[in-house]
C-alpha cells in the first residue's frame, strides 16, 4: 500500500511512513518502503529522520536511508 500511495504522490502516507521507518521492531522491508516514501514525498523535516536512519544497525535499512536522503535533498533543492 505504501508503494502504491508513493507512486501516486499521495502525501497522506507521510505520517505512517515516518512511524514505520523509525520502528526498529517493524519488518525491514516495511521500513525500507517507508523510507522510500520519505525520499520521494518527504519535506525538510524528514532530513533529520533519514540522516538518523543512515546509521541504523540493519544494513539494508541504512543503505536505503542513505539513497533516499540524497534523493530528498535533491528534491528539496529543486533538481
mmCIF file of the N, C-alpha and C atoms, coordinates in Angstrom:
data_MODEL
# 
_entry.id   MODEL 
# 
loop_
_atom_site.group_PDB 
_atom_site.id 
_atom_site.type_symbol 
_atom_site.label_atom_id 
_atom_site.label_alt_id 
_atom_site.label_comp_id 
_atom_site.label_asym_id 
_atom_site.label_entity_id 
_atom_site.label_seq_id 
_atom_site.pdbx_PDB_ins_code 
_atom_site.Cartn_x 
_atom_site.Cartn_y 
_atom_site.Cartn_z 
_atom_site.occupancy 
_atom_site.B_iso_or_equiv 
_atom_site.pdbx_formal_charge 
_atom_site.auth_seq_id 
_atom_site.auth_comp_id 
_atom_site.auth_asym_id 
_atom_site.auth_atom_id 
_atom_site.pdbx_PDB_model_num 
ATOM 1   N N  . UNK A 1 1  ? 0.823  -1.192 0.000  1.00 0.00 ? 1  UNK A N  1 
ATOM 2   C CA . UNK A 1 1  ? 0.000  0.000  0.000  1.00 0.00 ? 1  UNK A CA 1 
ATOM 3   C C  . UNK A 1 1  ? 0.871  1.261  0.000  1.00 0.00 ? 1  UNK A C  1 
ATOM 4   N N  . UNK A 1 2  ? 1.980  1.200  0.731  1.00 0.00 ? 2  UNK A N  1 
ATOM 5   C CA . UNK A 1 2  ? 2.874  2.357  0.809  1.00 0.00 ? 2  UNK A CA 1 
ATOM 6   C C  . UNK A 1 2  ? 3.441  2.675  -0.576 1.00 0.00 ? 2  UNK A C  1 
ATOM 7   N N  . UNK A 1 3  ? 3.805  1.642  -1.328 1.00 0.00 ? 3  UNK A N  1 
ATOM 8   C CA . UNK A 1 3  ? 4.388  1.865  -2.652 1.00 0.00 ? 3  UNK A CA 1 
ATOM 9   C C  . UNK A 1 3  ? 3.365  2.427  -3.629 1.00 0.00 ? 3  UNK A C  1 
ATOM 10  N N  . UNK A 1 4  ? 2.122  1.971  -3.533 1.00 0.00 ? 4  UNK A N  1 
ATOM 11  C CA . UNK A 1 4  ? 1.074  2.473  -4.415 1.00 0.00 ? 4  UNK A CA 1 
ATOM 12  C C  . UNK A 1 4  ? 0.819  3.947  -4.118 1.00 0.00 ? 4  UNK A C  1 
ATOM 13  N N  . UNK A 1 5  ? 0.699  4.280  -2.847 1.00 0.00 ? 5  UNK A N  1 
ATOM 14  C CA . UNK A 1 5  ? 0.468  5.674  -2.455 1.00 0.00 ? 5  UNK A CA 1 
ATOM 15  C C  . UNK A 1 5  ? 1.646  6.547  -2.877 1.00 0.00 ? 5  UNK A C  1 
ATOM 16  N N  . UNK A 1 6  ? 2.836  6.020  -2.714 1.00 0.00 ? 6  UNK A N  1 
ATOM 17  C CA . UNK A 1 6  ? 4.044  6.754  -3.097 1.00 0.00 ? 6  UNK A CA 1 
ATOM 18  C C  . UNK A 1 6  ? 4.050  7.021  -4.601 1.00 0.00 ? 6  UNK A C  1 
ATOM 19  N N  . UNK A 1 7  ? 3.723  6.010  -5.376 1.00 0.00 ? 7  UNK A N  1 
ATOM 20  C CA . UNK A 1 7  ? 3.708  6.156  -6.833 1.00 0.00 ? 7  UNK A CA 1 
ATOM 21  C C  . UNK A 1 7  ? 2.661  7.171  -7.269 1.00 0.00 ? 7  UNK A C  1 
ATOM 22  N N  . UNK A 1 8  ? 1.589  7.277  -6.501 1.00 0.00 ? 8  UNK A N  1 
ATOM 23  C CA . UNK A 1 8  ? 0.521  8.218  -6.823 1.00 0.00 ? 8  UNK A CA 1 
ATOM 24  C C  . UNK A 1 8  ? 0.805  9.619  -6.291 1.00 0.00 ? 8  UNK A C  1 
ATOM 25  N N  . UNK A 1 9  ? 1.904  9.769  -5.553 1.00 0.00 ? 9  UNK A N  1 
ATOM 26  C CA . UNK A 1 9  ? 2.237  11.069 -4.981 1.00 0.00 ? 9  UNK A CA 1 
ATOM 27  C C  . UNK A 1 9  ? 1.340  11.440 -3.813 1.00 0.00 ? 9  UNK A C  1 
ATOM 28  N N  . UNK A 1 10 ? 0.796  10.442 -3.142 1.00 0.00 ? 10 UNK A N  1 
ATOM 29  C CA . UNK A 1 10 ? -0.154 10.646 -2.048 1.00 0.00 ? 10 UNK A CA 1 
ATOM 30  C C  . UNK A 1 10 ? 0.585  10.961 -0.752 1.00 0.00 ? 10 UNK A C  1 
ATOM 31  N N  . UNK A 1 11 ? 0.657  12.242 -0.425 1.00 0.00 ? 11 UNK A N  1 
ATOM 32  C CA . UNK A 1 11 ? 1.401  12.673 0.759  1.00 0.00 ? 11 UNK A CA 1 
ATOM 33  C C  . UNK A 1 11 ? 0.714  12.305 2.073  1.00 0.00 ? 11 UNK A C  1 
ATOM 34  N N  . UNK A 1 12 ? -0.507 11.796 2.011  1.00 0.00 ? 12 UNK A N  1 
ATOM 35  C CA . UNK A 1 12 ? -1.203 11.407 3.243  1.00 0.00 ? 12 UNK A CA 1 
ATOM 36  C C  . UNK A 1 12 ? -0.525 10.228 3.924  1.00 0.00 ? 12 UNK A C  1 
ATOM 37  N N  . UNK A 1 13 ? 0.377  9.548  3.233  1.00 0.00 ? 13 UNK A N  1 
ATOM 38  C CA . UNK A 1 13 ? 1.067  8.402  3.830  1.00 0.00 ? 13 UNK A CA 1 
ATOM 39  C C  . UNK A 1 13 ? 2.279  8.816  4.660  1.00 0.00 ? 13 UNK A C  1 
ATOM 40  N N  . UNK A 1 14 ? 2.638  10.090 4.642  1.00 0.00 ? 14 UNK A N  1 
ATOM 41  C CA . UNK A 1 14 ? 3.884  10.512 5.282  1.00 0.00 ? 14 UNK A CA 1 
ATOM 42  C C  . UNK A 1 14 ? 3.932  10.245 6.782  1.00 0.00 ? 14 UNK A C  1 
ATOM 43  N N  . UNK A 1 15 ? 2.859  10.488 7.514  1.00 0.00 ? 15 UNK A N  1 
ATOM 44  C CA . UNK A 1 15 ? 2.888  10.239 8.960  1.00 0.00 ? 15 UNK A CA 1 
ATOM 45  C C  . UNK A 1 15 ? 3.130  8.761  9.252  1.00 0.00 ? 15 UNK A C  1 
ATOM 46  N N  . UNK A 1 16 ? 2.423  7.894  8.535  1.00 0.00 ? 16 UNK A N  1 
ATOM 47  C CA . UNK A 1 16 ? 2.613  6.452  8.719  1.00 0.00 ? 16 UNK A CA 1 
ATOM 48  C C  . UNK A 1 16 ? 4.028  6.050  8.296  1.00 0.00 ? 16 UNK A C  1 
ATOM 49  N N  . UNK A 1 17 ? 4.521  6.647  7.218  1.00 0.00 ? 17 UNK A N  1 
ATOM 50  C CA . UNK A 1 17 ? 5.870  6.335  6.742  1.00 0.00 ? 17 UNK A CA 1 
ATOM 51  C C  . UNK A 1 17 ? 6.914  6.709  7.790  1.00 0.00 ? 17 UNK A C  1 
ATOM 52  N N  . UNK A 1 18 ? 6.739  7.848  8.417  1.00 0.00 ? 18 UNK A N  1 
ATOM 53  C CA . UNK A 1 18 ? 7.693  8.276  9.450  1.00 0.00 ? 18 UNK A CA 1 
ATOM 54  C C  . UNK A 1 18 ? 7.693  7.297  10.628 1.00 0.00 ? 18 UNK A C  1 
ATOM 55  N N  . UNK A 1 19 ? 6.507  6.906  11.053 1.00 0.00 ? 19 UNK A N  1 
ATOM 56  C CA . UNK A 1 19 ? 6.413  5.963  12.185 1.00 0.00 ? 19 UNK A CA 1 
ATOM 57  C C  . UNK A 1 19 ? 7.038  4.620  11.847 1.00 0.00 ? 19 UNK A C  1 
ATOM 58  N N  . UNK A 1 20 ? 6.707  4.075  10.677 1.00 0.00 ? 20 UNK A N  1 
ATOM 59  C CA . UNK A 1 20 ? 7.243  2.770  10.285 1.00 0.00 ? 20 UNK A CA 1 
ATOM 60  C C  . UNK A 1 20 ? 8.751  2.812  10.064 1.00 0.00 ? 20 UNK A C  1 
ATOM 61  N N  . UNK A 1 21 ? 9.230  3.852  9.426  1.00 0.00 ? 21 UNK A N  1 
ATOM 62  C CA . UNK A 1 21 ? 10.666 3.960  9.153  1.00 0.00 ? 21 UNK A CA 1 
ATOM 63  C C  . UNK A 1 21 ? 11.474 3.952  10.444 1.00 0.00 ? 21 UNK A C  1 
ATOM 64  N N  . UNK A 1 22 ? 10.961 4.577  11.475 1.00 0.00 ? 22 UNK A N  1 
ATOM 65  C CA . UNK A 1 22 ? 11.682 4.681  12.752 1.00 0.00 ? 22 UNK A CA 1 
ATOM 66  C C  . UNK A 1 22 ? 11.472 3.481  13.665 1.00 0.00 ? 22 UNK A C  1 
ATOM 67  N N  . UNK A 1 23 ? 10.523 2.611  13.335 1.00 0.00 ? 23 UNK A N  1 
ATOM 68  C CA . UNK A 1 23 ? 10.165 1.480  14.193 1.00 0.00 ? 23 UNK A CA 1 
ATOM 69  C C  . UNK A 1 23 ? 11.126 0.310  13.995 1.00 0.00 ? 23 UNK A C  1 
ATOM 70  N N  . UNK A 1 24 ? 12.059 0.150  14.905 1.00 0.00 ? 24 UNK A N  1 
ATOM 71  C CA . UNK A 1 24 ? 13.063 -0.904 14.786 1.00 0.00 ? 24 UNK A CA 1 
ATOM 72  C C  . UNK A 1 24 ? 12.465 -2.306 14.914 1.00 0.00 ? 24 UNK A C  1 
ATOM 73  N N  . UNK A 1 25 ? 11.236 -2.409 15.393 1.00 0.00 ? 25 UNK A N  1 
ATOM 74  C CA . UNK A 1 25 ? 10.576 -3.715 15.512 1.00 0.00 ? 25 UNK A CA 1 
ATOM 75  C C  . UNK A 1 25 ? 9.793  -4.094 14.253 1.00 0.00 ? 25 UNK A C  1 
ATOM 76  N N  . UNK A 1 26 ? 9.630  -3.149 13.334 1.00 0.00 ? 26 UNK A N  1 
ATOM 77  C CA . UNK A 1 26 ? 8.910  -3.425 12.085 1.00 0.00 ? 26 UNK A CA 1 
ATOM 78  C C  . UNK A 1 26 ? 9.809  -4.231 11.147 1.00 0.00 ? 26 UNK A C  1 
ATOM 79  N N  . UNK A 1 27 ? 9.189  -4.969 10.236 1.00 0.00 ? 27 UNK A N  1 
ATOM 80  C CA . UNK A 1 27 ? 9.953  -5.717 9.241  1.00 0.00 ? 27 UNK A CA 1 
ATOM 81  C C  . UNK A 1 27 ? 10.810 -4.767 8.415  1.00 0.00 ? 27 UNK A C  1 
ATOM 82  N N  . UNK A 1 28 ? 12.020 -5.205 8.100  1.00 0.00 ? 28 UNK A N  1 
ATOM 83  C CA . UNK A 1 28 ? 12.949 -4.354 7.342  1.00 0.00 ? 28 UNK A CA 1 
ATOM 84  C C  . UNK A 1 28 ? 12.335 -3.902 6.030  1.00 0.00 ? 28 UNK A C  1 
ATOM 85  N N  . UNK A 1 29 ? 11.638 -4.783 5.329  1.00 0.00 ? 29 UNK A N  1 
ATOM 86  C CA . UNK A 1 29 ? 11.079 -4.394 4.029  1.00 0.00 ? 29 UNK A CA 1 
ATOM 87  C C  . UNK A 1 29 ? 10.001 -3.312 4.168  1.00 0.00 ? 29 UNK A C  1 
ATOM 88  N N  . UNK A 1 30 ? 9.257  -3.324 5.280  1.00 0.00 ? 30 UNK A N  1 
ATOM 89  C CA . UNK A 1 30 ? 8.275  -2.262 5.519  1.00 0.00 ? 30 UNK A CA 1 
ATOM 90  C C  . UNK A 1 30 ? 8.972  -0.946 5.821  1.00 0.00 ? 30 UNK A C  1 
ATOM 91  N N  . UNK A 1 31 ? 10.029 -1.028 6.614  1.00 0.00 ? 31 UNK A N  1 
ATOM 92  C CA . UNK A 1 31 ? 10.804 0.170  6.924  1.00 0.00 ? 31 UNK A CA 1 
ATOM 93  C C  . UNK A 1 31 ? 11.414 0.742  5.652  1.00 0.00 ? 31 UNK A C  1 
ATOM 94  N N  . UNK A 1 32 ? 11.939 -0.123 4.801  1.00 0.00 ? 32 UNK A N  1 
ATOM 95  C CA . UNK A 1 32 ? 12.578 0.319  3.569  1.00 0.00 ? 32 UNK A CA 1 
ATOM 96  C C  . UNK A 1 32 ? 11.571 0.979  2.629  1.00 0.00 ? 32 UNK A C  1 
ATOM 97  N N  . UNK A 1 33 ? 10.376 0.423  2.526  1.00 0.00 ? 33 UNK A N  1 
ATOM 98  C CA . UNK A 1 33 ? 9.336  1.016  1.702  1.00 0.00 ? 33 UNK A CA 1 
ATOM 99  C C  . UNK A 1 33 ? 8.941  2.389  2.239  1.00 0.00 ? 33 UNK A C  1 
ATOM 100 N N  . UNK A 1 34 ? 8.860  2.493  3.556  1.00 0.00 ? 34 UNK A N  1 
ATOM 101 C CA . UNK A 1 34 ? 8.520  3.764  4.198  1.00 0.00 ? 34 UNK A CA 1 
ATOM 102 C C  . UNK A 1 34 ? 9.600  4.800  3.967  1.00 0.00 ? 34 UNK A C  1 
ATOM 103 N N  . UNK A 1 35 ? 10.843 4.376  4.035  1.00 0.00 ? 35 UNK A N  1 
ATOM 104 C CA . UNK A 1 35 ? 11.969 5.277  3.777  1.00 0.00 ? 35 UNK A CA 1 
ATOM 105 C C  . UNK A 1 35 ? 11.923 5.766  2.330  1.00 0.00 ? 35 UNK A C  1 
ATOM 106 N N  . UNK A 1 36 ? 11.552 4.882  1.415  1.00 0.00 ? 36 UNK A N  1 
ATOM 107 C CA . UNK A 1 36 ? 11.409 5.283  0.018  1.00 0.00 ? 36 UNK A CA 1 
ATOM 108 C C  . UNK A 1 36 ? 10.343 6.347  -0.155 1.00 0.00 ? 36 UNK A C  1 
ATOM 109 N N  . UNK A 1 37 ? 9.245  6.210  0.579  1.00 0.00 ? 37 UNK A N  1 
ATOM 110 C CA . UNK A 1 37 ? 8.184  7.216  0.522  1.00 0.00 ? 37 UNK A CA 1 
ATOM 111 C C  . UNK A 1 37 ? 8.693  8.558  1.033  1.00 0.00 ? 37 UNK A C  1 
ATOM 112 N N  . UNK A 1 38 ? 9.492  8.532  2.083  1.00 0.00 ? 38 UNK A N  1 
ATOM 113 C CA . UNK A 1 38 ? 10.053 9.773  2.621  1.00 0.00 ? 38 UNK A CA 1 
ATOM 114 C C  . UNK A 1 38 ? 11.017 10.412 1.629  1.00 0.00 ? 38 UNK A C  1 
ATOM 115 N N  . UNK A 1 39 ? 11.793 9.590  0.949  1.00 0.00 ? 39 UNK A N  1 
ATOM 116 C CA . UNK A 1 39 ? 12.727 10.119 -0.040 1.00 0.00 ? 39 UNK A CA 1 
ATOM 117 C C  . UNK A 1 39 ? 12.025 10.765 -1.215 1.00 0.00 ? 39 UNK A C  1 
ATOM 118 N N  . UNK A 1 40 ? 10.873 10.231 -1.569 1.00 0.00 ? 40 UNK A N  1 
ATOM 119 C CA . UNK A 1 40 ? 10.145 10.739 -2.727 1.00 0.00 ? 40 UNK A CA 1 
ATOM 120 C C  . UNK A 1 40 ? 9.174  11.863 -2.384 1.00 0.00 ? 40 UNK A C  1 
ATOM 121 N N  . UNK A 1 41 ? 8.496  11.742 -1.244 1.00 0.00 ? 41 UNK A N  1 
ATOM 122 C CA . UNK A 1 41 ? 7.414  12.678 -0.912 1.00 0.00 ? 41 UNK A CA 1 
ATOM 123 C C  . UNK A 1 41 ? 7.723  13.571 0.286  1.00 0.00 ? 41 UNK A C  1 
ATOM 124 N N  . UNK A 1 42 ? 8.833  13.306 0.967  1.00 0.00 ? 42 UNK A N  1 
ATOM 125 C CA . UNK A 1 42 ? 9.122  13.986 2.221  1.00 0.00 ? 42 UNK A CA 1 
ATOM 126 C C  . UNK A 1 42 ? 9.351  15.478 2.109  1.00 0.00 ? 42 UNK A C  1 
ATOM 127 N N  . UNK A 1 43 ? 9.475  16.081 3.278  1.00 0.00 ? 43 UNK A N  1 
ATOM 128 C CA . UNK A 1 43 ? 9.688  17.524 3.400  1.00 0.00 ? 43 UNK A CA 1 
ATOM 129 C C  . UNK A 1 43 ? 10.976 17.761 4.199  1.00 0.00 ? 43 UNK A C  1 
ATOM 130 N N  . UNK A 1 44 ? 11.346 19.005 4.353  1.00 0.00 ? 44 UNK A N  1 
ATOM 131 C CA . UNK A 1 44 ? 12.609 19.378 5.015  1.00 0.00 ? 44 UNK A CA 1 
ATOM 132 C C  . UNK A 1 44 ? 12.790 18.694 6.369  1.00 0.00 ? 44 UNK A C  1 
ATOM 133 N N  . UNK A 1 45 ? 11.723 18.587 7.142  1.00 0.00 ? 45 UNK A N  1 
ATOM 134 C CA . UNK A 1 45 ? 11.839 17.996 8.482  1.00 0.00 ? 45 UNK A CA 1 
ATOM 135 C C  . UNK A 1 45 ? 12.163 16.506 8.434  1.00 0.00 ? 45 UNK A C  1 
ATOM 136 N N  . UNK A 1 46 ? 11.989 15.856 7.292  1.00 0.00 ? 46 UNK A N  1 
ATOM 137 C CA . UNK A 1 46 ? 12.299 14.425 7.175  1.00 0.00 ? 46 UNK A CA 1 
ATOM 138 C C  . UNK A 1 46 ? 13.794 14.167 6.990  1.00 0.00 ? 46 UNK A C  1 
ATOM 139 N N  . UNK A 1 47 ? 14.555 15.215 6.693  1.00 0.00 ? 47 UNK A N  1 
ATOM 140 C CA . UNK A 1 47 ? 16.001 15.057 6.528  1.00 0.00 ? 47 UNK A CA 1 
ATOM 141 C C  . UNK A 1 47 ? 16.621 14.521 7.821  1.00 0.00 ? 47 UNK A C  1 
ATOM 142 N N  . UNK A 1 48 ? 16.176 15.025 8.958  1.00 0.00 ? 48 UNK A N  1 
ATOM 143 C CA . UNK A 1 48 ? 16.731 14.579 10.243 1.00 0.00 ? 48 UNK A CA 1 
ATOM 144 C C  . UNK A 1 48 ? 16.493 13.084 10.470 1.00 0.00 ? 48 UNK A C  1 
ATOM 145 N N  . UNK A 1 49 ? 15.275 12.612 10.219 1.00 0.00 ? 49 UNK A N  1 
ATOM 146 C CA . UNK A 1 49 ? 14.968 11.191 10.404 1.00 0.00 ? 49 UNK A CA 1 
ATOM 147 C C  . UNK A 1 49 ? 15.797 10.336 9.453  1.00 0.00 ? 49 UNK A C  1 
ATOM 148 N N  . UNK A 1 50 ? 15.847 10.712 8.195  1.00 0.00 ? 50 UNK A N  1 
ATOM 149 C CA . UNK A 1 50 ? 16.625 9.929  7.235  1.00 0.00 ? 50 UNK A CA 1 
ATOM 150 C C  . UNK A 1 50 ? 18.107 9.927  7.591  1.00 0.00 ? 50 UNK A C  1 
ATOM 151 N N  . UNK A 1 51 ? 18.613 11.048 8.068  1.00 0.00 ? 51 UNK A N  1 
ATOM 152 C CA . UNK A 1 51 ? 20.019 11.113 8.487  1.00 0.00 ? 51 UNK A CA 1 
ATOM 153 C C  . UNK A 1 51 ? 20.265 10.140 9.634  1.00 0.00 ? 51 UNK A C  1 
ATOM 154 N N  . UNK A 1 52 ? 19.358 10.123 10.589 1.00 0.00 ? 52 UNK A N  1 
ATOM 155 C CA . UNK A 1 52 ? 19.487 9.202  11.723 1.00 0.00 ? 52 UNK A CA 1 
ATOM 156 C C  . UNK A 1 52 ? 19.445 7.744  11.247 1.00 0.00 ? 52 UNK A C  1 
ATOM 157 N N  . UNK A 1 53 ? 18.588 7.455  10.278 1.00 0.00 ? 53 UNK A N  1 
ATOM 158 C CA . UNK A 1 53 ? 18.446 6.085  9.790  1.00 0.00 ? 53 UNK A CA 1 
ATOM 159 C C  . UNK A 1 53 ? 19.646 5.605  8.975  1.00 0.00 ? 53 UNK A C  1 
ATOM 160 N N  . UNK A 1 54 ? 20.493 6.520  8.518  1.00 0.00 ? 54 UNK A N  1 
ATOM 161 C CA . UNK A 1 54 ? 21.693 6.091  7.789  1.00 0.00 ? 54 UNK A CA 1 
ATOM 162 C C  . UNK A 1 54 ? 22.655 5.328  8.695  1.00 0.00 ? 54 UNK A C  1 
ATOM 163 N N  . UNK A 1 55 ? 22.455 5.425  10.006 1.00 0.00 ? 55 UNK A N  1 
ATOM 164 C CA . UNK A 1 55 ? 23.293 4.692  10.967 1.00 0.00 ? 55 UNK A CA 1 
ATOM 165 C C  . UNK A 1 55 ? 22.548 3.515  11.589 1.00 0.00 ? 55 UNK A C  1 
ATOM 166 N N  . UNK A 1 56 ? 21.423 3.130  11.014 1.00 0.00 ? 56 UNK A N  1 
ATOM 167 C CA . UNK A 1 56 ? 20.648 2.019  11.557 1.00 0.00 ? 56 UNK A CA 1 
ATOM 168 C C  . UNK A 1 56 ? 21.479 0.733  11.526 1.00 0.00 ? 56 UNK A C  1 
ATOM 169 N N  . UNK A 1 57 ? 21.372 -0.089 12.577 1.00 0.00 ? 57 UNK A N  1 
ATOM 170 C CA . UNK A 1 57 ? 22.145 -1.337 12.600 1.00 0.00 ? 57 UNK A CA 1 
ATOM 171 C C  . UNK A 1 57 ? 21.737 -2.333 11.499 1.00 0.00 ? 57 UNK A C  1 
ATOM 172 N N  . UNK A 1 58 ? 20.519 -2.226 11.012 1.00 0.00 ? 58 UNK A N  1 
ATOM 173 C CA . UNK A 1 58 ? 20.075 -3.082 9.900  1.00 0.00 ? 58 UNK A CA 1 
ATOM 174 C C  . UNK A 1 58 ? 20.650 -2.489 8.615  1.00 0.00 ? 58 UNK A C  1 
ATOM 175 N N  . UNK A 1 59 ? 21.601 -3.190 8.028  1.00 0.00 ? 59 UNK A N  1 
ATOM 176 C CA . UNK A 1 59 ? 22.350 -2.666 6.877  1.00 0.00 ? 59 UNK A CA 1 
ATOM 177 C C  . UNK A 1 59 ? 21.454 -2.298 5.696  1.00 0.00 ? 59 UNK A C  1 
ATOM 178 N N  . UNK A 1 60 ? 20.425 -3.114 5.436  1.00 0.00 ? 60 UNK A N  1 
ATOM 179 C CA . UNK A 1 60 ? 19.537 -2.800 4.311  1.00 0.00 ? 60 UNK A CA 1 
ATOM 180 C C  . UNK A 1 60 ? 18.817 -1.474 4.551  1.00 0.00 ? 60 UNK A C  1 
ATOM 181 N N  . UNK A 1 61 ? 18.406 -1.254 5.786  1.00 0.00 ? 61 UNK A N  1 
ATOM 182 C CA . UNK A 1 61 ? 17.709 -0.018 6.136  1.00 0.00 ? 61 UNK A CA 1 
ATOM 183 C C  . UNK A 1 61 ? 18.653 1.172  5.999  1.00 0.00 ? 61 UNK A C  1 
ATOM 184 N N  . UNK A 1 62 ? 19.865 1.038  6.510  1.00 0.00 ? 62 UNK A N  1 
ATOM 185 C CA . UNK A 1 62 ? 20.801 2.171  6.431  1.00 0.00 ? 62 UNK A CA 1 
ATOM 186 C C  . UNK A 1 62 ? 21.165 2.480  4.983  1.00 0.00 ? 62 UNK A C  1 
ATOM 187 N N  . UNK A 1 63 ? 21.311 1.469  4.161  1.00 0.00 ? 63 UNK A N  1 
ATOM 188 C CA . UNK A 1 63 ? 21.654 1.680  2.743  1.00 0.00 ? 63 UNK A CA 1 
ATOM 189 C C  . UNK A 1 63 ? 20.510 2.410  2.017  1.00 0.00 ? 63 UNK A C  1 
ATOM 190 N N  . UNK A 1 64 ? 19.282 1.977  2.256  1.00 0.00 ? 64 UNK A N  1 
ATOM 191 C CA . UNK A 1 64 ? 18.124 2.624  1.626  1.00 0.00 ? 64 UNK A CA 1 
ATOM 192 C C  . UNK A 1 64 ? 17.966 4.047  2.161  1.00 0.00 ? 64 UNK A C  1 
ATOM 193 N N  . UNK A 1 65 ? 18.245 4.241  3.437  1.00 0.00 ? 65 UNK A N  1 
ATOM 194 C CA . UNK A 1 65 ? 18.149 5.586  4.030  1.00 0.00 ? 65 UNK A CA 1 
ATOM 195 C C  . UNK A 1 65 ? 19.162 6.529  3.380  1.00 0.00 ? 65 UNK A C  1 
ATOM 196 N N  . UNK A 1 66 ? 20.374 6.069  3.148  1.00 0.00 ? 66 UNK A N  1 
ATOM 197 C CA . UNK A 1 66 ? 21.394 6.913  2.503  1.00 0.00 ? 66 UNK A CA 1 
ATOM 198 C C  . UNK A 1 66 ? 20.944 7.340  1.110  1.00 0.00 ? 66 UNK A C  1 
ATOM 199 N N  . UNK A 1 67 ? 20.456 6.374  0.354  1.00 0.00 ? 67 UNK A N  1 
ATOM 200 C CA . UNK A 1 67 ? 19.995 6.673  -1.005 1.00 0.00 ? 67 UNK A CA 1 
ATOM 201 C C  . UNK A 1 67 ? 18.842 7.683  -0.976 1.00 0.00 ? 67 UNK A C  1 
ATOM 202 N N  . UNK A 1 68 ? 17.881 7.464  -0.098 1.00 0.00 ? 68 UNK A N  1 
ATOM 203 C CA . UNK A 1 68 ? 16.705 8.328  -0.064 1.00 0.00 ? 68 UNK A CA 1 
ATOM 204 C C  . UNK A 1 68 ? 16.965 9.668  0.597  1.00 0.00 ? 68 UNK A C  1 
ATOM 205 N N  . UNK A 1 69 ? 17.954 9.755  1.451  1.00 0.00 ? 69 UNK A N  1 
ATOM 206 C CA . UNK A 1 69 ? 18.359 11.050 1.990  1.00 0.00 ? 69 UNK A CA 1 
ATOM 207 C C  . UNK A 1 69 ? 18.865 11.930 0.856  1.00 0.00 ? 69 UNK A C  1 
ATOM 208 N N  . UNK A 1 70 ? 19.699 11.373 0.000  1.00 0.00 ? 70 UNK A N  1 
ATOM 209 C CA . UNK A 1 70 ? 20.204 12.135 -1.147 1.00 0.00 ? 70 UNK A CA 1 
ATOM 210 C C  . UNK A 1 70 ? 19.072 12.488 -2.105 1.00 0.00 ? 70 UNK A C  1 
ATOM 211 N N  . UNK A 1 71 ? 18.164 11.564 -2.301 1.00 0.00 ? 71 UNK A N  1 
ATOM 212 C CA . UNK A 1 71 ? 17.013 11.797 -3.168 1.00 0.00 ? 71 UNK A CA 1 
ATOM 213 C C  . UNK A 1 71 ? 16.170 12.962 -2.647 1.00 0.00 ? 71 UNK A C  1 
ATOM 214 N N  . UNK A 1 72 ? 15.896 12.957 -1.340 1.00 0.00 ? 72 UNK A N  1 
ATOM 215 C CA . UNK A 1 72 ? 15.105 14.026 -0.741 1.00 0.00 ? 72 UNK A CA 1 
ATOM 216 C C  . UNK A 1 72 ? 15.842 15.360 -0.824 1.00 0.00 ? 72 UNK A C  1 
ATOM 217 N N  . UNK A 1 73 ? 17.138 15.351 -0.576 1.00 0.00 ? 73 UNK A N  1 
ATOM 218 C CA . UNK A 1 73 ? 17.903 16.590 -0.660 1.00 0.00 ? 73 UNK A CA 1 
ATOM 219 C C  . UNK A 1 73 ? 17.851 17.183 -2.074 1.00 0.00 ? 73 UNK A C  1 
ATOM 220 N N  . UNK A 1 74 ? 17.930 16.320 -3.092 1.00 0.00 ? 74 UNK A N  1 
ATOM 221 C CA . UNK A 1 74 ? 17.827 16.794 -4.481 1.00 0.00 ? 74 UNK A CA 1 
ATOM 222 C C  . UNK A 1 74 ? 16.443 17.379 -4.733 1.00 0.00 ? 74 UNK A C  1 
ATOM 223 N N  . UNK A 1 75 ? 15.421 16.699 -4.239 1.00 0.00 ? 75 UNK A N  1 
ATOM 224 C CA . UNK A 1 75 ? 14.045 17.184 -4.405 1.00 0.00 ? 75 UNK A CA 1 
ATOM 225 C C  . UNK A 1 75 ? 13.883 18.560 -3.751 1.00 0.00 ? 75 UNK A C  1 
ATOM 226 N N  . UNK A 1 76 ? 14.378 18.692 -2.531 1.00 0.00 ? 76 UNK A N  1 
ATOM 227 C CA . UNK A 1 76 ? 14.245 19.952 -1.805 1.00 0.00 ? 76 UNK A CA 1 
ATOM 228 C C  . UNK A 1 76 ? 15.023 21.084 -2.462 1.00 0.00 ? 76 UNK A C  1 
ATOM 229 N N  . UNK A 1 77 ? 16.108 20.726 -3.128 1.00 0.00 ? 77 UNK A N  1 
ATOM 230 C CA . UNK A 1 77 ? 16.917 21.728 -3.822 1.00 0.00 ? 77 UNK A CA 1 
ATOM 231 C C  . UNK A 1 77 ? 16.312 22.115 -5.167 1.00 0.00 ? 77 UNK A C  1 
ATOM 232 N N  . UNK A 1 78 ? 15.224 21.420 -5.545 1.00 0.00 ? 78 UNK A N  1 
ATOM 233 C CA . UNK A 1 78 ? 14.536 21.740 -6.785 1.00 0.00 ? 78 UNK A CA 1 
ATOM 234 C C  . UNK A 1 78 ? 15.105 21.117 -8.028 1.00 0.00 ? 78 UNK A C  1 
ATOM 235 N N  . UNK A 1 79 ? 15.900 20.062 -7.850 1.00 0.00 ? 79 UNK A N  1 
ATOM 236 C CA . UNK A 1 79 ? 16.509 19.406 -9.016 1.00 0.00 ? 79 UNK A CA 1 
ATOM 237 C C  . UNK A 1 79 ? 15.598 18.377 -9.593 1.00 0.00 ? 79 UNK A C  1 
# 
